[in-house]
mmCIF file of C-alpha atoms and ligand atoms in Angstrom:
data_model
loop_
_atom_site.group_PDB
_atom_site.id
_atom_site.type_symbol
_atom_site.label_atom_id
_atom_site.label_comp_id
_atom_site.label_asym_id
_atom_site.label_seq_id
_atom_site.Cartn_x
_atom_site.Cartn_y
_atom_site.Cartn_z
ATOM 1 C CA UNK Z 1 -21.221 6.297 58.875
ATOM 2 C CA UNK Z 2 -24.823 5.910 56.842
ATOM 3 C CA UNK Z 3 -25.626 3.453 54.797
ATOM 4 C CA UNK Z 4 -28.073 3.308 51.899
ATOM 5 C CA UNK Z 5 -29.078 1.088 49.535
ATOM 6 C CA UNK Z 6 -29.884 1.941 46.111
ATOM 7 C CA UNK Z 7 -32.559 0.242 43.697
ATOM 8 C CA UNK Z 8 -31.927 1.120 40.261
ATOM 9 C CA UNK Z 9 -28.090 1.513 40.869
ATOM 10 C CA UNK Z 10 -27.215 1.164 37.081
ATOM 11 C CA UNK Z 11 -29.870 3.402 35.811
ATOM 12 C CA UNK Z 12 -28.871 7.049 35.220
ATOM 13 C CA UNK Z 13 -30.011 8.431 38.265
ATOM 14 C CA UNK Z 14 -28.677 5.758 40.329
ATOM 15 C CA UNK Z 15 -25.175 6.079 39.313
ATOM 16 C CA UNK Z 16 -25.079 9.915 40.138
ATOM 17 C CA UNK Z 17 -26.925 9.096 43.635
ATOM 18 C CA UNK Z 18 -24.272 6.499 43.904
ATOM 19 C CA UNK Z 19 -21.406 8.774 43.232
ATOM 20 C CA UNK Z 20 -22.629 11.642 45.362
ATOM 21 C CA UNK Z 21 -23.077 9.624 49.036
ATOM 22 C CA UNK Z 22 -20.282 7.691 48.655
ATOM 23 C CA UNK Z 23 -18.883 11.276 48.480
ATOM 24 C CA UNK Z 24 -20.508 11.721 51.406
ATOM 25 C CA UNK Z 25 -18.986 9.426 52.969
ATOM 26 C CA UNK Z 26 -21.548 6.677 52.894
ATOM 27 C CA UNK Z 27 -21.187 3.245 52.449
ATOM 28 C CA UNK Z 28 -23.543 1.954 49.663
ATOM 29 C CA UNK Z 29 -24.988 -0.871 48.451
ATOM 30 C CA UNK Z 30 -26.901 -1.377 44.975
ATOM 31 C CA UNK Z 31 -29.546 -4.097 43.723
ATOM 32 C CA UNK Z 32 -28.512 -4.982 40.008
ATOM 33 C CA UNK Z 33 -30.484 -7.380 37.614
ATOM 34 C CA UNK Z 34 -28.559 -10.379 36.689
ATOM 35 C CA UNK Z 35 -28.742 -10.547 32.658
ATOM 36 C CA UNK Z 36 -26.685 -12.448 30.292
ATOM 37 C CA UNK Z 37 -24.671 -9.155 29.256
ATOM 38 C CA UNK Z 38 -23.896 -6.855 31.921
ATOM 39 C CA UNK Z 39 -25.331 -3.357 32.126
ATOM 40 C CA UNK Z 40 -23.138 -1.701 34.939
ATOM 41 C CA UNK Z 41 -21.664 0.925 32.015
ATOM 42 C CA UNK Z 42 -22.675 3.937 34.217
ATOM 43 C CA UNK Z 43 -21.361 2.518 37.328
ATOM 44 C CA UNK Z 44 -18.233 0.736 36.504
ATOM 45 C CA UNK Z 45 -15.589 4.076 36.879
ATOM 46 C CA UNK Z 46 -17.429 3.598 41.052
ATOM 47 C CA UNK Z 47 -16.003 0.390 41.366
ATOM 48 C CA UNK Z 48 -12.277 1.214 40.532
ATOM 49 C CA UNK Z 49 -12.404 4.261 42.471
ATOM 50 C CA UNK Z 50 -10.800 4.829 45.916
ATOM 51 C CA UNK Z 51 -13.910 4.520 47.336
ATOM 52 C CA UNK Z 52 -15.108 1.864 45.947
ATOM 53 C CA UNK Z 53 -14.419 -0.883 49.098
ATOM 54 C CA UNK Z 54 -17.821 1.264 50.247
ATOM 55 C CA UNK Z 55 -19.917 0.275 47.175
ATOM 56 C CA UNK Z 56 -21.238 -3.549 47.330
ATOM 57 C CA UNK Z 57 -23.248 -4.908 44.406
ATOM 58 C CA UNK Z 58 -26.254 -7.424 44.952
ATOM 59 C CA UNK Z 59 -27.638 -9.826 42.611
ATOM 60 C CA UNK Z 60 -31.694 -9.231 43.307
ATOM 61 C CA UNK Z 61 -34.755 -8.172 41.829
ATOM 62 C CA UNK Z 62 -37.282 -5.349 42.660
ATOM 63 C CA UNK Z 63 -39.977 -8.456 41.995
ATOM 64 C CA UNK Z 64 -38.064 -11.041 44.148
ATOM 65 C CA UNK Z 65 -39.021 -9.823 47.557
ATOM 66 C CA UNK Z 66 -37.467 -12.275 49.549
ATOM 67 C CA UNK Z 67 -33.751 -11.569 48.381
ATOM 68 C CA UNK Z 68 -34.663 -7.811 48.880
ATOM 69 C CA UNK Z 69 -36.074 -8.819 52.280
ATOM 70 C CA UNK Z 70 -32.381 -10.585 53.051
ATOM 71 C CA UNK Z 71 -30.426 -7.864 51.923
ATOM 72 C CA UNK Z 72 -32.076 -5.557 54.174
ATOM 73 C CA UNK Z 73 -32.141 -7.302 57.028
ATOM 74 C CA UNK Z 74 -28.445 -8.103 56.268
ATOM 75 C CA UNK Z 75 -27.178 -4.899 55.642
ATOM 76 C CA UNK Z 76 -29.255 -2.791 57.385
ATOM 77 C CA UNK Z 77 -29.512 0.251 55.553
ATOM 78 C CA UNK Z 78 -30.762 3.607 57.229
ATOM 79 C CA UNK Z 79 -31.743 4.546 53.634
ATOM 80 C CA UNK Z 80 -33.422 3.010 50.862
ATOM 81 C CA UNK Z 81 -33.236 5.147 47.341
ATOM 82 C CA UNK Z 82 -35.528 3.389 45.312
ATOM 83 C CA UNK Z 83 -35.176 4.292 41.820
ATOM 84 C CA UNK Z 84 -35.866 1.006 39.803
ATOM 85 C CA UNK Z 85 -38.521 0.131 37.569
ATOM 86 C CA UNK Z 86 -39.337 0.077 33.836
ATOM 87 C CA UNK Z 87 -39.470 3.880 33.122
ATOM 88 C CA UNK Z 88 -40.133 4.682 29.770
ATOM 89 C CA UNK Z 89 -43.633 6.196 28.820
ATOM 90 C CA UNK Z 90 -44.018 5.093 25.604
ATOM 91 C CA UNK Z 91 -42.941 1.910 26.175
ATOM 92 C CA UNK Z 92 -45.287 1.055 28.874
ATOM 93 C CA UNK Z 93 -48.190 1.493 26.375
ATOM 94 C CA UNK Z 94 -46.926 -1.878 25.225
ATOM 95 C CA UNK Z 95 -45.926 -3.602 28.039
ATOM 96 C CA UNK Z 96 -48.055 -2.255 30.937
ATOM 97 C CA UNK Z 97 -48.620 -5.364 32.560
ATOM 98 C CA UNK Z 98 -44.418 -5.526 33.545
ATOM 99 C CA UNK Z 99 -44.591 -1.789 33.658
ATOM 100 C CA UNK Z 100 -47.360 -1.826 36.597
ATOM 101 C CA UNK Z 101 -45.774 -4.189 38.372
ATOM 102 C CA UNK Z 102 -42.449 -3.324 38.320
ATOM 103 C CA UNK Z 103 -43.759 0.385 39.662
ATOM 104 C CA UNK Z 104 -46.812 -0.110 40.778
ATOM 105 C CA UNK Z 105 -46.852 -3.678 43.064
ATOM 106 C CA UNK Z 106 -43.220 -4.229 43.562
ATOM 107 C CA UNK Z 107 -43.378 -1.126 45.453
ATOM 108 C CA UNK Z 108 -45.839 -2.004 47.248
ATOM 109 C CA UNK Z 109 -44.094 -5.212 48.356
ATOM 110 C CA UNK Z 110 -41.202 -3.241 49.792
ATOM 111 C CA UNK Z 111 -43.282 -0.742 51.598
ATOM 112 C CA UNK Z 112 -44.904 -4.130 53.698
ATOM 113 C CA UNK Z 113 -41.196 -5.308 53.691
ATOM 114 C CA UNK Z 114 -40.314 -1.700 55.081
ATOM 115 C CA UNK Z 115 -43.289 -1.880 57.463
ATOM 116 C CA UNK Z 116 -42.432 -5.130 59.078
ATOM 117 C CA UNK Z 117 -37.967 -3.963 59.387
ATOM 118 C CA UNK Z 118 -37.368 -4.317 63.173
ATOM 119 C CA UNK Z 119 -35.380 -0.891 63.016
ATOM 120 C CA UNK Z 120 -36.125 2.677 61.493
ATOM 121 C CA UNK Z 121 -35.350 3.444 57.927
ATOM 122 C CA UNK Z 122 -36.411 5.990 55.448
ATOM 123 C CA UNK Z 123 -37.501 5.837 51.754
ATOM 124 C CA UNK Z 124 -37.127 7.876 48.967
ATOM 125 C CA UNK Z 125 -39.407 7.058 46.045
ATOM 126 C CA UNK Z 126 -39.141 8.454 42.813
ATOM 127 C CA UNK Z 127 -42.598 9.178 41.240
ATOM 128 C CA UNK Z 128 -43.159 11.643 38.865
ATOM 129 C CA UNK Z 129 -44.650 14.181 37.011
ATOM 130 C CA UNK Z 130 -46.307 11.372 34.839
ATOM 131 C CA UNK Z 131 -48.840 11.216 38.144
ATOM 132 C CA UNK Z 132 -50.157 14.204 37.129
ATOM 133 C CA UNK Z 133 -50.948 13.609 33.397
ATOM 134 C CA UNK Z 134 -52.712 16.123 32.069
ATOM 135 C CA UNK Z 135 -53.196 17.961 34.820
ATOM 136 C CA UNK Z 136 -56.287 21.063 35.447
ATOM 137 C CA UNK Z 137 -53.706 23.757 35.958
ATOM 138 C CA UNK Z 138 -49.990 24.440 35.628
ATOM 139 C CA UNK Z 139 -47.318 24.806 37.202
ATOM 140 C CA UNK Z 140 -48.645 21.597 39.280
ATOM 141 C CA UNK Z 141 -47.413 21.777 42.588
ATOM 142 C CA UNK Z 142 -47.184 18.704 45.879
ATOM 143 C CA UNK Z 143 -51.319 19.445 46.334
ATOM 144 C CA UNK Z 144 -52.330 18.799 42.619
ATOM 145 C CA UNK Z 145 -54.657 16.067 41.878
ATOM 146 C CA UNK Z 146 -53.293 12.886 40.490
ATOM 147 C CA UNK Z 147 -54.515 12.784 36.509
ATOM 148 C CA UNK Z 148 -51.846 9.669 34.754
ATOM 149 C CA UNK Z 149 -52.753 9.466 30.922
ATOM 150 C CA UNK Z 150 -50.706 6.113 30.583
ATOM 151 C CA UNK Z 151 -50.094 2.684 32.044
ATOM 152 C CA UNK Z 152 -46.591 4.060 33.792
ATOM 153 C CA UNK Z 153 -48.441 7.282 35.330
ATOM 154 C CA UNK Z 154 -50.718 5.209 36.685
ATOM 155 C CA UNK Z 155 -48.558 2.540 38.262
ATOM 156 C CA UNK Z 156 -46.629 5.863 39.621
ATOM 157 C CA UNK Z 157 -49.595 7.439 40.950
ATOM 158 C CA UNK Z 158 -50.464 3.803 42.883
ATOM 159 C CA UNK Z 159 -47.063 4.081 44.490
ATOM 160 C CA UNK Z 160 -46.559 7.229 45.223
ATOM 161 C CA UNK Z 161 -50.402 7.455 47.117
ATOM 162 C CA UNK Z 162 -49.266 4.057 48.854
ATOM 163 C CA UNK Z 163 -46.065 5.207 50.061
ATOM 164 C CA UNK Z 164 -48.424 8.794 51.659
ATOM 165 C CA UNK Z 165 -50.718 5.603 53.010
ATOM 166 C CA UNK Z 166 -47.589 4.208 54.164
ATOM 167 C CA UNK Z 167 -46.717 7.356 56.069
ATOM 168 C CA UNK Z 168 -49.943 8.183 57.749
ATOM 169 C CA UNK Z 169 -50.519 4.740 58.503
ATOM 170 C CA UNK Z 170 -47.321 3.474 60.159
ATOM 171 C CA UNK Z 171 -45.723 6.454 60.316
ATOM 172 C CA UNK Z 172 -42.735 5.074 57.669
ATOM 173 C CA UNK Z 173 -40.393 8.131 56.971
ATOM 174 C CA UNK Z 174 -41.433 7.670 53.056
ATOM 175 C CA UNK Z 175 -41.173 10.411 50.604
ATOM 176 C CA UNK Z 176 -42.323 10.590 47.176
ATOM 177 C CA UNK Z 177 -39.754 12.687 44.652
ATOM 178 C CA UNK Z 178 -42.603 14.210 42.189
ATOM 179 C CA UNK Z 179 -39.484 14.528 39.689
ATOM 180 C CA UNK Z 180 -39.730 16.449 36.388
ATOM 181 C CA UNK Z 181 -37.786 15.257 33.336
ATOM 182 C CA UNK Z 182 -34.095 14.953 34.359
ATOM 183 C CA UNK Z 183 -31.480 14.361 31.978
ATOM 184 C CA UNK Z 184 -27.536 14.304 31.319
ATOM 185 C CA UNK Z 185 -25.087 12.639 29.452
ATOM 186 C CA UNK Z 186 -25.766 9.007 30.941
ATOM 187 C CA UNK Z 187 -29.550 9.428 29.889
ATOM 188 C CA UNK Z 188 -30.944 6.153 28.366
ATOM 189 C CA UNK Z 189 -30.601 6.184 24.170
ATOM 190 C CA UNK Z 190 -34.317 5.846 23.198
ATOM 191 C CA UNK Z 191 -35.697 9.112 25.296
ATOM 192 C CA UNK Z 192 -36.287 12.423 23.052
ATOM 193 C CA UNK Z 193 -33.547 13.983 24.577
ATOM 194 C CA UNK Z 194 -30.143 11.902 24.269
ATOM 195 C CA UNK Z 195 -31.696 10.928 20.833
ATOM 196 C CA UNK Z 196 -31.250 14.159 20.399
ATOM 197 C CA UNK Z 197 -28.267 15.512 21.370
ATOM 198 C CA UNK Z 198 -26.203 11.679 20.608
ATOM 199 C CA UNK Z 199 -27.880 12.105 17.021
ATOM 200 C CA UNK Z 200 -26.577 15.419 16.644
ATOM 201 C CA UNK Z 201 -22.784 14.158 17.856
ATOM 202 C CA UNK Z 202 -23.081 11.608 15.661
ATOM 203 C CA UNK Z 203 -24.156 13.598 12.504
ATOM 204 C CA UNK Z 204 -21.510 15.964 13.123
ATOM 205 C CA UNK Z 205 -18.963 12.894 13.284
ATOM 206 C CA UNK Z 206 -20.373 11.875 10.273
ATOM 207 C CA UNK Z 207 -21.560 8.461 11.544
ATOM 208 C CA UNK Z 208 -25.503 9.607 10.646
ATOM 209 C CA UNK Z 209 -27.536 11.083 8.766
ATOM 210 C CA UNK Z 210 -30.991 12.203 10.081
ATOM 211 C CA UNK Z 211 -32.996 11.771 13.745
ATOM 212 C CA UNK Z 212 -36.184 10.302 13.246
ATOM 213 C CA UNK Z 213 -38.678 11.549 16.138
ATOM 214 C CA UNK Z 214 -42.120 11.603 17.394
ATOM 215 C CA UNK Z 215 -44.091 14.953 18.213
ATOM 216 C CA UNK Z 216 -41.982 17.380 17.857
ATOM 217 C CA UNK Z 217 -44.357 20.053 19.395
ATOM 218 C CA UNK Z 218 -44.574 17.928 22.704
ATOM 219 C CA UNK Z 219 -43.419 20.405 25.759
ATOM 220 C CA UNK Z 220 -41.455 19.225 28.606
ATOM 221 C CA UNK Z 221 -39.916 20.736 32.055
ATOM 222 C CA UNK Z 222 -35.921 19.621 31.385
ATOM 223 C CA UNK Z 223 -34.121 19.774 34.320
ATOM 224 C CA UNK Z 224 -30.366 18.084 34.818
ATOM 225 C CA UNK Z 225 -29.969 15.017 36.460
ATOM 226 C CA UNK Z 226 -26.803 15.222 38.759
ATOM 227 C CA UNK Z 227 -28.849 18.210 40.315
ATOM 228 C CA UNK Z 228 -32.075 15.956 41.245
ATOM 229 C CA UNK Z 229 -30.463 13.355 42.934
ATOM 230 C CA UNK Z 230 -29.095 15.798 45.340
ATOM 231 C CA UNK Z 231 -32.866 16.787 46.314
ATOM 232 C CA UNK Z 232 -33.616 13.023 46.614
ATOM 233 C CA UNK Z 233 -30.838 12.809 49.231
ATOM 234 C CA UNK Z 234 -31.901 16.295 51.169
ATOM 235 C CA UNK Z 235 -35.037 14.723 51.118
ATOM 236 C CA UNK Z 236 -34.078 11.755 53.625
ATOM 237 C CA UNK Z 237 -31.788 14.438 55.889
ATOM 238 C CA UNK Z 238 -35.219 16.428 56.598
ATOM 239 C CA UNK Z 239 -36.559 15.969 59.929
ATOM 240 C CA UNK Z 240 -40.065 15.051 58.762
ATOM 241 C CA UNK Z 241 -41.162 13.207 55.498
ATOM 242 C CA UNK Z 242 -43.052 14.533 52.535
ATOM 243 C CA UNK Z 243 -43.576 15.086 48.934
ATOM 244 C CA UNK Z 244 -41.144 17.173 47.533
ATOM 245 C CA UNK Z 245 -42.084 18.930 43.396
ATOM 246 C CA UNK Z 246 -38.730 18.711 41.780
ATOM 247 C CA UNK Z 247 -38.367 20.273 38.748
ATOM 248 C CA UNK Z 248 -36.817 23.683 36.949
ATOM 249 C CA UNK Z 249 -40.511 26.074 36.570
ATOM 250 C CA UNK Z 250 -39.660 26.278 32.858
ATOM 251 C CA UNK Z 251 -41.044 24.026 29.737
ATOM 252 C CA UNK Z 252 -39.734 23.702 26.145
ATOM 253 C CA UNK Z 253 -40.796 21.961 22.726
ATOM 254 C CA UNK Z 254 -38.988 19.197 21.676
ATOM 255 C CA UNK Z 255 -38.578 21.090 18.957
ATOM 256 C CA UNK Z 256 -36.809 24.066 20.924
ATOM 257 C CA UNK Z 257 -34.535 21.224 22.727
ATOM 258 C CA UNK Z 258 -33.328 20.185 19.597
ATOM 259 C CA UNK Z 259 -32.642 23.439 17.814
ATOM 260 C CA UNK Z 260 -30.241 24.372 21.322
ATOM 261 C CA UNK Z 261 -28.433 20.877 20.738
ATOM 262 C CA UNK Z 262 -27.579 21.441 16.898
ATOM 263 C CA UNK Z 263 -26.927 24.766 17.364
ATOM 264 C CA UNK Z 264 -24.119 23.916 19.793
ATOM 265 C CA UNK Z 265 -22.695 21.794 17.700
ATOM 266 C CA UNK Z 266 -22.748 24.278 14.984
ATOM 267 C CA UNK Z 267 -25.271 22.423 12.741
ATOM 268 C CA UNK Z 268 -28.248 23.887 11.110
ATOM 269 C CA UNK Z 269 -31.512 22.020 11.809
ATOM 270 C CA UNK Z 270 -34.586 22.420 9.182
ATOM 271 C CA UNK Z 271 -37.866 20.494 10.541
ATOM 272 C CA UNK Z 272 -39.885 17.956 8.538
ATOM 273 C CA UNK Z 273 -43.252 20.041 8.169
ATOM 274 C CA UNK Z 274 -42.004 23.394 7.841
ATOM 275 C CA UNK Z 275 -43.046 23.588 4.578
ATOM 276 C CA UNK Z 276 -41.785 22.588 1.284
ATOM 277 C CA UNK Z 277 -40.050 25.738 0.139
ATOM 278 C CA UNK Z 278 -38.517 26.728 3.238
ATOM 279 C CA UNK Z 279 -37.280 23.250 3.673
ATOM 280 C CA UNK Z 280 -35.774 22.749 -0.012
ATOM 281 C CA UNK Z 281 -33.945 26.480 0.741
ATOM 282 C CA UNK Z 282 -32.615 25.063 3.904
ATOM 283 C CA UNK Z 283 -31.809 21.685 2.521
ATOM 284 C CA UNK Z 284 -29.360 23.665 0.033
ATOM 285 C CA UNK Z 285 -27.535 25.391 2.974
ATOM 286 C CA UNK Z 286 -26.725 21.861 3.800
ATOM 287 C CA UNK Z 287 -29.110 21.807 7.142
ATOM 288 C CA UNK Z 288 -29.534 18.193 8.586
ATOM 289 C CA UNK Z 289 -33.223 17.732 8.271
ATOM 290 C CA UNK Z 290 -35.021 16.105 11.544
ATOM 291 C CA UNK Z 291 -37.333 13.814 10.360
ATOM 292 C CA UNK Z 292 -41.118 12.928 12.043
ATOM 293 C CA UNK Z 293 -41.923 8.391 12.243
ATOM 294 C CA UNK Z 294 -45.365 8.417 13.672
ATOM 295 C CA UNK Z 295 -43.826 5.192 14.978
ATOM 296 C CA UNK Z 296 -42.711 7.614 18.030
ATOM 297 C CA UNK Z 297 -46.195 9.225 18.611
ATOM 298 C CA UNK Z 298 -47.740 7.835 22.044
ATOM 299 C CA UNK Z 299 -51.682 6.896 22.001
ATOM 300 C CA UNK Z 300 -52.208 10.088 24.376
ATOM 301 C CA UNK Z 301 -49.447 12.840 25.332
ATOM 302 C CA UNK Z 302 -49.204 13.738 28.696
ATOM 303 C CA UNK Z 303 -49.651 17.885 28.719
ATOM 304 C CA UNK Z 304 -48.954 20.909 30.453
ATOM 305 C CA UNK Z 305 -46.410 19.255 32.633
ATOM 306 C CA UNK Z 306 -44.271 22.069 34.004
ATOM 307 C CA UNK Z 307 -43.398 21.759 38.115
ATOM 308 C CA UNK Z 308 -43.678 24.586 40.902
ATOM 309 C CA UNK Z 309 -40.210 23.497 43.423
ATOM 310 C CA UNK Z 310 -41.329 26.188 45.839
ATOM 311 C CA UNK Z 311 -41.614 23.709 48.494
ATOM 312 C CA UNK Z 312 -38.186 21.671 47.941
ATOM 313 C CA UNK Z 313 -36.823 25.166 47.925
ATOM 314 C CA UNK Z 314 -37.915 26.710 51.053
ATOM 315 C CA UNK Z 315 -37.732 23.292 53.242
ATOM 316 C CA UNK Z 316 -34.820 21.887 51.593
ATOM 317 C CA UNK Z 317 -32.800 24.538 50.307
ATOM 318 C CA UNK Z 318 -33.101 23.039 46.573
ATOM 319 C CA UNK Z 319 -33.586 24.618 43.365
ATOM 320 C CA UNK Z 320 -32.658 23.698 39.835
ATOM 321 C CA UNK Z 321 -30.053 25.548 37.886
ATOM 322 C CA UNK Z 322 -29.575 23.775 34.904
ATOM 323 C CA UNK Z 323 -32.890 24.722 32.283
ATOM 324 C CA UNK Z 324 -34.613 23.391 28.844
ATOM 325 C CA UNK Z 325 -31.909 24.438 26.128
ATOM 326 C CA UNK Z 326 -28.706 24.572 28.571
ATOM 327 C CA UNK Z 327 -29.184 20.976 29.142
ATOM 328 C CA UNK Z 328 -29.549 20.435 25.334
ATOM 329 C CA UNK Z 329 -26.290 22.141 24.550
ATOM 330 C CA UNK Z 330 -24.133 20.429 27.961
ATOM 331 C CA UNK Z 331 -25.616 16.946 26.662
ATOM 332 C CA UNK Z 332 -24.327 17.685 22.823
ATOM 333 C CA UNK Z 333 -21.276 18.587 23.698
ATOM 334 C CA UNK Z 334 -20.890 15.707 25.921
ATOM 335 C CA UNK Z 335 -21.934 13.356 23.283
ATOM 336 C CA UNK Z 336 -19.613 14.900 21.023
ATOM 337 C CA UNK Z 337 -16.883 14.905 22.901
ATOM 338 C CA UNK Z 338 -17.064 11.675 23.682
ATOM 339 C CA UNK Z 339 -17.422 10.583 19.899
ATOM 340 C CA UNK Z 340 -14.079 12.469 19.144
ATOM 341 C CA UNK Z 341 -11.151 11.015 20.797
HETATM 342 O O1 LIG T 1 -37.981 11.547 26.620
HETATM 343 P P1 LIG T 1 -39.339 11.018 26.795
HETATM 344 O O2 LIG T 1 -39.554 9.600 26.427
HETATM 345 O O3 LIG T 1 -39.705 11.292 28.325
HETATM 346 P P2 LIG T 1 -41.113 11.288 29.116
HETATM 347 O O4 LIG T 1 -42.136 10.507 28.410
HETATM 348 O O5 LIG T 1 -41.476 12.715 29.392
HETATM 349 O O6 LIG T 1 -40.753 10.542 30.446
HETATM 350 C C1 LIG T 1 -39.560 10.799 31.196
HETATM 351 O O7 LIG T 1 -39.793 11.798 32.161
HETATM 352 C C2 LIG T 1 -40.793 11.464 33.140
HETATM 353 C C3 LIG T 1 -40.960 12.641 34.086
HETATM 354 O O8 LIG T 1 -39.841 12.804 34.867
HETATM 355 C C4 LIG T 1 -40.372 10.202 33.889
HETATM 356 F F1 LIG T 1 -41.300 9.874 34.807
HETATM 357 C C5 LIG T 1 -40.194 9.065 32.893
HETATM 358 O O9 LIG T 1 -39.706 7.919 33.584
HETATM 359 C C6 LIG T 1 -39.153 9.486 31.856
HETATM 360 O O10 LIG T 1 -37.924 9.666 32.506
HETATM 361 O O11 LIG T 1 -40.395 11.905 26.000
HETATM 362 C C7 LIG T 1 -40.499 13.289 26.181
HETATM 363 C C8 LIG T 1 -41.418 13.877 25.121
HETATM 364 C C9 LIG T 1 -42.750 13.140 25.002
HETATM 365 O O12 LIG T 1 -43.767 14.088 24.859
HETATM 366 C C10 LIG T 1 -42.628 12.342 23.705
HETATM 367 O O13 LIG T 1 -43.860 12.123 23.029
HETATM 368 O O14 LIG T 1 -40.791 13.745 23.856
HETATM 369 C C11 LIG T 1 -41.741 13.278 22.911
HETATM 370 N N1 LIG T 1 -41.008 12.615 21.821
HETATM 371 C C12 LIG T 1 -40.954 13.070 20.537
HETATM 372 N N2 LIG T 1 -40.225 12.228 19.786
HETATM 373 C C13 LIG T 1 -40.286 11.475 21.901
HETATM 374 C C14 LIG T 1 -39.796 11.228 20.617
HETATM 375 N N3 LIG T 1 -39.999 10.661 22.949
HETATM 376 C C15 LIG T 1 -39.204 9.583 22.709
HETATM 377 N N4 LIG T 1 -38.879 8.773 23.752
HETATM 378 N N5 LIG T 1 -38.714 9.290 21.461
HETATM 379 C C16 LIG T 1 -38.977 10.084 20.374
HETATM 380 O O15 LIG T 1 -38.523 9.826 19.264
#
């Protein structure tokens, strides 16, 4: 029986990681941040379930690295997910101090942690596409140069080089998941895309009126979650480490992610800035007008980010199936249905 631990258990990708090895069989154990209110929402159905004897919780902090040495050394995991850290773009333009250190040093901490373990284990680490930034050609593939355009790209790009130093130098089985945009249902509420689609539930519910967004011409590779996590654990079953591209080959417009999620919810959308007539004749048809708050802009956009997964396909058997505007209209209807009892 394997055992992994998870950092970043209550996060959205953590909970599907979470429910897919203990499918597997697995016996798993998950780091959670001790705050006043608890935050286990997307994790809580794990620990009623039959399974859930095989899922242990553990106070602990990415930061506090000598409660995350004890657990490991406790527990002994033959696989470390590690999935924590603050992870919102924007945001890290105005806290990039915590954002570099919660991405960028604490992972450095556990690779010396990882390097000094008496016994083998193997690392996942999920960077990202934000390494890249705005990157000299696209699709961007495992060999593209590292180009961050913000404080969290960077702190990525430091961890993700670190855990390849990691590798060569102490031959740590550590591999860096370059991970597109993944989303679903359990997605956190202030990224473009849940905005979207729970905005769109609620409107339709009648509990709102208008979305208020950022650049609406912004173009993102939107792949679904549940699918990504399964790479991440292929990843560790390989015989040798590496960097693994994850992502679905295909971008779309914010713009075009939003139109999918109305649509499927049978809602006309008209777009601040189409123009004043065409949005006054749409505005009588009784569209629900999306609304721009330069408040969502970010200092620089990241651009061109759209990933080439011909490498997690051919060594890991891996390729995304869920695209752009089909994860728009799953997550809508999702929202929806869970608005309408
Ligand atoms: O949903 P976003 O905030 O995701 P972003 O910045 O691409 O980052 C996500 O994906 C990365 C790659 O996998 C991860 F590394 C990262 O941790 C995170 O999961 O923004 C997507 C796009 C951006 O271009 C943004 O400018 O949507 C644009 N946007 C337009 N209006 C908005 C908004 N983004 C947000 N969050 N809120 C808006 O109102």
């Amino acid at each position: 029986m394997k055992t992994a631990l998870i950092l970043g258990i209550t996060g959205q990708d953590g909970s599907y990681l979470a429910e897919q090895l203990l499918a597997e069989g697995y016996v798993v154990h998950g780091l959670v941040r001790r705050a006043s209110m608890f935050n286990r929402s997307r994790i809580e159905h794990l620990r009623t379930a039959p399974a859930s004897g095989k899922l242990t919780l553990h106070y602990g902090d990415l930061t506090d690295v000598t409660s995350l040495r004890r657990i490991l050394e406790k527990e002994k995991p033959q696989e470390i997910y590690h999935l924590a850290g603050q992870s919102h773009v924007g945001l890290s333009f105005e806290i990039p101090e915590v954002t570099c250190q919660e991405n960028g040093t604490a992972t450095l901490s556990l690779l010396e942690i990882l390097r000094d373990l008496g016994y083998p284990v193997k690392l996942y680490h999920a960077a990202s596409s934000e390494i890249f930034g705005a990157p000299a050609a696209a699709p961007q593939n495992e060999g593209t140069a590292f180009n961050p355009v913000n404080p969290y790209g960077c702190a990525k790009a430091f961890a993700a080089q670190l855990c390849r130093v990691y590798r060569n130098a102490y031959g740590l089985f550590a591999c860096n998941g370059i991970a597109y945009n993944h989303e679903s249902p359990r997605r956190g509420e202030n990224f473009v895309t849940r905005k979207i689609t729970l905005g769109a539930a609620r409107i339709k519910a009648g509990k709102q009126t208008e979305v208020l967004l950022g650049n609406l011409d912004s173009r993102r590779d939107w792949g679904w979650a549940p699918e990504y996590v399964t790479a991440m654990r292929l990843m560790l079953q390989a015989k040798a480490p590496g960097d693994y591209v994850l992502a679905t080959g295909r971008a779309c417009s914010v713009r075009e992610f939003a139109a999918a999620a109305f649509a499927e919810l049978g809602l006309e959308l008209a777009f601040e800035g189409q123009g004043p007539a065409e949005l006054a004749r749409r505005k009588d048809t009784g569209a629900v007008v999306l609304r721009i708050n330069p408040k969502f802009y970010r200092p620089v956009e990241s651009t061109t980010l759209v990933g080439d997964a011909a490498l997690a396909k051919s060594k890991l058997s891996w390729s995304a199936k869920t695209i752009g505007p089909d994860v728009a209209r799953q997550m809508a209807r999702a929202d929806f249905a869970a608005l309408t009892p």
